[in-house]
mmCIF file with all atom_site columns, C-alpha atoms in Angstrom:
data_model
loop_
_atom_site.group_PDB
_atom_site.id
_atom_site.type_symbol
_atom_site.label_atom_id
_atom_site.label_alt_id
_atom_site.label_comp_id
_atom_site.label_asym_id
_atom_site.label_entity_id
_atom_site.label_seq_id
_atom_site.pdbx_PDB_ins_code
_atom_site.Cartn_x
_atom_site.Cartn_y
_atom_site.Cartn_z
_atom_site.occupancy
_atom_site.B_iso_or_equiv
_atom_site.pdbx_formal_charge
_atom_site.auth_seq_id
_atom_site.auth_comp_id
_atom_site.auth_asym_id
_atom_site.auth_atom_id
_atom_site.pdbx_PDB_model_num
ATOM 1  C CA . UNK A 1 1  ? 8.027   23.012  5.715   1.00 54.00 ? 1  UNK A CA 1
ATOM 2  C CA . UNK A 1 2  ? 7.300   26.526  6.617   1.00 51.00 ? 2  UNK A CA 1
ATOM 3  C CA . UNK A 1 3  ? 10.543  28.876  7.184   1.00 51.00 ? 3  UNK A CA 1
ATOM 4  C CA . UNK A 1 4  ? 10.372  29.113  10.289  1.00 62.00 ? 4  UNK A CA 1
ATOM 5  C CA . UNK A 1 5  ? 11.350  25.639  10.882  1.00 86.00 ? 5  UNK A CA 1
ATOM 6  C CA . UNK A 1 6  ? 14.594  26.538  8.896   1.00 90.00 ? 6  UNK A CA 1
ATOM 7  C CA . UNK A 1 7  ? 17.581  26.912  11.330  1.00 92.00 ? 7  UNK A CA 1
ATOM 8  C CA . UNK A 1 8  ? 19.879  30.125  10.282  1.00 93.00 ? 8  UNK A CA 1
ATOM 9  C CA . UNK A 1 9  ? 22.974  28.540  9.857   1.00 94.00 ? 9  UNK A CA 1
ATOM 10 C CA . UNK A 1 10 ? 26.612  30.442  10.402  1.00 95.00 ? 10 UNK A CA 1
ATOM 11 C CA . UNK A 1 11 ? 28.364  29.111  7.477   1.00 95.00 ? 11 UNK A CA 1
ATOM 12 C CA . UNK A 1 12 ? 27.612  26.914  4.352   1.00 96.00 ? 12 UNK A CA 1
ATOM 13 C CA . UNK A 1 13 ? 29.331  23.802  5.680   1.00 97.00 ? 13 UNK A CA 1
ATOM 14 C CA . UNK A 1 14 ? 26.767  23.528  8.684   1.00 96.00 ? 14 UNK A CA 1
ATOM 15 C CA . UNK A 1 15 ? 23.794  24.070  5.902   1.00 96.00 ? 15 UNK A CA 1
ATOM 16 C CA . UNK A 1 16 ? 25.063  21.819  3.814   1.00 97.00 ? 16 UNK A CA 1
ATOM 17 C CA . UNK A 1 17 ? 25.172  18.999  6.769   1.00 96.00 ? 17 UNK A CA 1
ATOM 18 C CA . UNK A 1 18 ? 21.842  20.356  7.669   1.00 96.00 ? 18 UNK A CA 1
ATOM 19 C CA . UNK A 1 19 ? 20.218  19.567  4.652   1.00 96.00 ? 19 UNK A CA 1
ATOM 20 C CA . UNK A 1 20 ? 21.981  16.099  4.109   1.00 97.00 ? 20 UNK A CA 1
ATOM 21 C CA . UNK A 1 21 ? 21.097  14.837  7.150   1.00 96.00 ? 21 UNK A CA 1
ATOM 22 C CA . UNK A 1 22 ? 17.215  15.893  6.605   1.00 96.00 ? 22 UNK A CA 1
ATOM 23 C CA . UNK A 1 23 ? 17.563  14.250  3.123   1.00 97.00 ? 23 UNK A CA 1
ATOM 24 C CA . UNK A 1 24 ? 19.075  11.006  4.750   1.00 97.00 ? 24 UNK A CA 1
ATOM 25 C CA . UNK A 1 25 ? 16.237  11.111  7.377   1.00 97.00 ? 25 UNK A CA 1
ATOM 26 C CA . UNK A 1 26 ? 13.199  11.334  4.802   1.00 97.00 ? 26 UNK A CA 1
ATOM 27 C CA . UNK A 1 27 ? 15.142  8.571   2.746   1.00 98.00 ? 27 UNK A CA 1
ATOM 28 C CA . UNK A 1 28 ? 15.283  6.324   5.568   1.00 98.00 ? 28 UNK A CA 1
ATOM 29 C CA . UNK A 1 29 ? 11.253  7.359   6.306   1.00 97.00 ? 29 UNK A CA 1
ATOM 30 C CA . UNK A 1 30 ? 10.518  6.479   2.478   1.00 97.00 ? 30 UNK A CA 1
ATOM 31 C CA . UNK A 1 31 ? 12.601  3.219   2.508   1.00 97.00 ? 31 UNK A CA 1
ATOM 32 C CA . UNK A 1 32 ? 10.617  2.146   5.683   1.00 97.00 ? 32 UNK A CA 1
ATOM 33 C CA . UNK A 1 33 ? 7.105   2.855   4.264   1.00 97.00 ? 33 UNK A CA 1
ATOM 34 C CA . UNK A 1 34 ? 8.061   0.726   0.854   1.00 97.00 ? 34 UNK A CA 1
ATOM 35 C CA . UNK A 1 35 ? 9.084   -1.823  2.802   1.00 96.00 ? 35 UNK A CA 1
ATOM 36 C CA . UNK A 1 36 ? 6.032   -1.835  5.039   1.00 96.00 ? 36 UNK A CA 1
ATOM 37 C CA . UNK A 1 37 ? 3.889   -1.605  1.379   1.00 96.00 ? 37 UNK A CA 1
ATOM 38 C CA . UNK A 1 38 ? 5.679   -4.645  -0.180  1.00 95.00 ? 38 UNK A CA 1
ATOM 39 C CA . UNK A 1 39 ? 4.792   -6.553  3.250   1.00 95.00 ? 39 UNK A CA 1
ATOM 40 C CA . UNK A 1 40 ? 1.213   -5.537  3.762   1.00 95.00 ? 40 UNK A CA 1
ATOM 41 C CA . UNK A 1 41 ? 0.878   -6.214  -0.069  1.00 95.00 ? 41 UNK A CA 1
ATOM 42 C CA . UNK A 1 42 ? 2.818   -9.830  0.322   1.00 94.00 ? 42 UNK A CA 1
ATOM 43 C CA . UNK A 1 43 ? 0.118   -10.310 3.506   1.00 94.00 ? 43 UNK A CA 1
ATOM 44 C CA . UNK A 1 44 ? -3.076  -9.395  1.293   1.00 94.00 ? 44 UNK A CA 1
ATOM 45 C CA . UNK A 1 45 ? -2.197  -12.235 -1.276  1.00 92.00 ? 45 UNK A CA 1
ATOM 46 C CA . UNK A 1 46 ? -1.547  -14.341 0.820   1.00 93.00 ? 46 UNK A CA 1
ATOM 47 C CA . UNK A 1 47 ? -4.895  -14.049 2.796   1.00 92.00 ? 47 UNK A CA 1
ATOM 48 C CA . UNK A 1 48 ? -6.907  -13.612 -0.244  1.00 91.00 ? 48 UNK A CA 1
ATOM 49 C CA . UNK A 1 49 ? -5.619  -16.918 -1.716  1.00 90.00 ? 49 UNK A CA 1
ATOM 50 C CA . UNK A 1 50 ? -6.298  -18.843 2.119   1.00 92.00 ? 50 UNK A CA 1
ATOM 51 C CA . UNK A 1 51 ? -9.712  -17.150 2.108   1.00 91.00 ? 51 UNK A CA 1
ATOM 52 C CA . UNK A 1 52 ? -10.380 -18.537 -1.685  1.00 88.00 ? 52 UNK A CA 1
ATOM 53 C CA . UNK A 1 53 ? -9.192  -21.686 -0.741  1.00 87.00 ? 53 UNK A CA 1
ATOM 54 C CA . UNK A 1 54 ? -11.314 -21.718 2.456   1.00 87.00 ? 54 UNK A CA 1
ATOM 55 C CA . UNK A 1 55 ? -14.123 -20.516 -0.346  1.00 84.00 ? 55 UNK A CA 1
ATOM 56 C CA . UNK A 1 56 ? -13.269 -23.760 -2.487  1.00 80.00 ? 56 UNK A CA 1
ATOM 57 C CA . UNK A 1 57 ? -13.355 -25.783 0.414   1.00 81.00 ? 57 UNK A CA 1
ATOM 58 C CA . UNK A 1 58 ? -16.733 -24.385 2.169   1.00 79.00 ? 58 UNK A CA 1
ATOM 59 C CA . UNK A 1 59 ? -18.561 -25.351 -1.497  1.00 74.00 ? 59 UNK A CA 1
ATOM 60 C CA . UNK A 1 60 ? -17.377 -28.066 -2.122  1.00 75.00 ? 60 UNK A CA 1
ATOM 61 C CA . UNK A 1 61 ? -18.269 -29.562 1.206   1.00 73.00 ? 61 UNK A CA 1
ATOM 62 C CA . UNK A 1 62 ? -21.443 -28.463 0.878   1.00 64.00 ? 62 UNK A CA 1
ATOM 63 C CA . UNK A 1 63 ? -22.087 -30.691 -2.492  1.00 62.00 ? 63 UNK A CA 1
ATOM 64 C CA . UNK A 1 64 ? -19.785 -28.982 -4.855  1.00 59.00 ? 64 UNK A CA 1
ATOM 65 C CA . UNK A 1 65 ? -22.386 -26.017 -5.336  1.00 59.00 ? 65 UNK A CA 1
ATOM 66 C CA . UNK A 1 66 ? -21.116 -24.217 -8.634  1.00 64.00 ? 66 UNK A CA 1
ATOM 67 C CA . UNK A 1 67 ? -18.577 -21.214 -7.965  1.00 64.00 ? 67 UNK A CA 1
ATOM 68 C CA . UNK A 1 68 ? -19.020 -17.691 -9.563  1.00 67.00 ? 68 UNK A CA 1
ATOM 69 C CA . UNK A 1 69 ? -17.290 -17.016 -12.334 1.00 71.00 ? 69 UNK A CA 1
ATOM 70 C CA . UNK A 1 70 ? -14.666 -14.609 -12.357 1.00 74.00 ? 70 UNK A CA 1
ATOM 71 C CA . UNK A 1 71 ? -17.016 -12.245 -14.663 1.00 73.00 ? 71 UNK A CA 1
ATOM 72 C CA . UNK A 1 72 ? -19.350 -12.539 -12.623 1.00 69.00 ? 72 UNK A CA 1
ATOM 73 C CA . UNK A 1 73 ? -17.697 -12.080 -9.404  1.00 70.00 ? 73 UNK A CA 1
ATOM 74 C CA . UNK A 1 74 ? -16.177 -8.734  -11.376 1.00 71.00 ? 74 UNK A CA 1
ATOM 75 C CA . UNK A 1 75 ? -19.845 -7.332  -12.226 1.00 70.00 ? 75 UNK A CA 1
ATOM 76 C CA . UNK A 1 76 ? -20.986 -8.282  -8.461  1.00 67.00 ? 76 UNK A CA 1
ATOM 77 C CA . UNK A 1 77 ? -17.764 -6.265  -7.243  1.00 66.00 ? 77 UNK A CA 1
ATOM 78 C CA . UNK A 1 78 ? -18.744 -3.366  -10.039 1.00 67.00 ? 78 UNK A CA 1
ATOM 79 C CA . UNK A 1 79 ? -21.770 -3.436  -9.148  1.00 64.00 ? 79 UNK A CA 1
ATOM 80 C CA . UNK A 1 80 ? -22.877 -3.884  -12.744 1.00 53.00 ? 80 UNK A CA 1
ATOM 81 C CA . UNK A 1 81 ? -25.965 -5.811  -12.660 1.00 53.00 ? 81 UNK A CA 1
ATOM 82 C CA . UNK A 1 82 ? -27.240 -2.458  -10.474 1.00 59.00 ? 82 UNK A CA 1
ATOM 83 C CA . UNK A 1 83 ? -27.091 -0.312  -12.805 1.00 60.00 ? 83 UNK A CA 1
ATOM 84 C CA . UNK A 1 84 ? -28.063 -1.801  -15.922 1.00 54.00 ? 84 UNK A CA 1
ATOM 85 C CA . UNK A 1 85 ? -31.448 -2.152  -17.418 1.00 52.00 ? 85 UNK A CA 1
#
């Protein structure tokens, strides 16, 4: 906020408003983007346990193939076996 976006105010009263209603403003913006994290977070795990499911599924029908362990799946994420000799 630069200071020219600062009103000049006539008396302490109207600053004081001022500033409390800004404050009330970016509260409500923060409370808003939370919520919005907690729901796009909620979202993710959800998908990410239909898409392992889906994952399950997809090997399974295709004669139980064996799944990656989660080690393995961690290195192919980390990109481990890359870089090491």
């Amino acid at each position: 906020m630069d200071g020219e976006d600062i009103p000049n105010f006539s008396s302490l009263k109207e600053e004081t408003a001022y500033w409390k209603e800004l404050s009330l403003k970016y509260k409500q913006s923060f409370q808003e983007a939370r919520d919005e994290l907690v729901e796009f977070q909620e979202g993710s795990r959800e998908l990410e346990a239909e898409l392992e499911a889906q994952l399950v599924q997809a090997a399974c029908s295709g004669g139980c193939w064996a799944l990656p362990s989660p080690r393995t799946l961690r290195d192919i994420n980390t990109g481990y076996f890359l870089f090491s000799p």
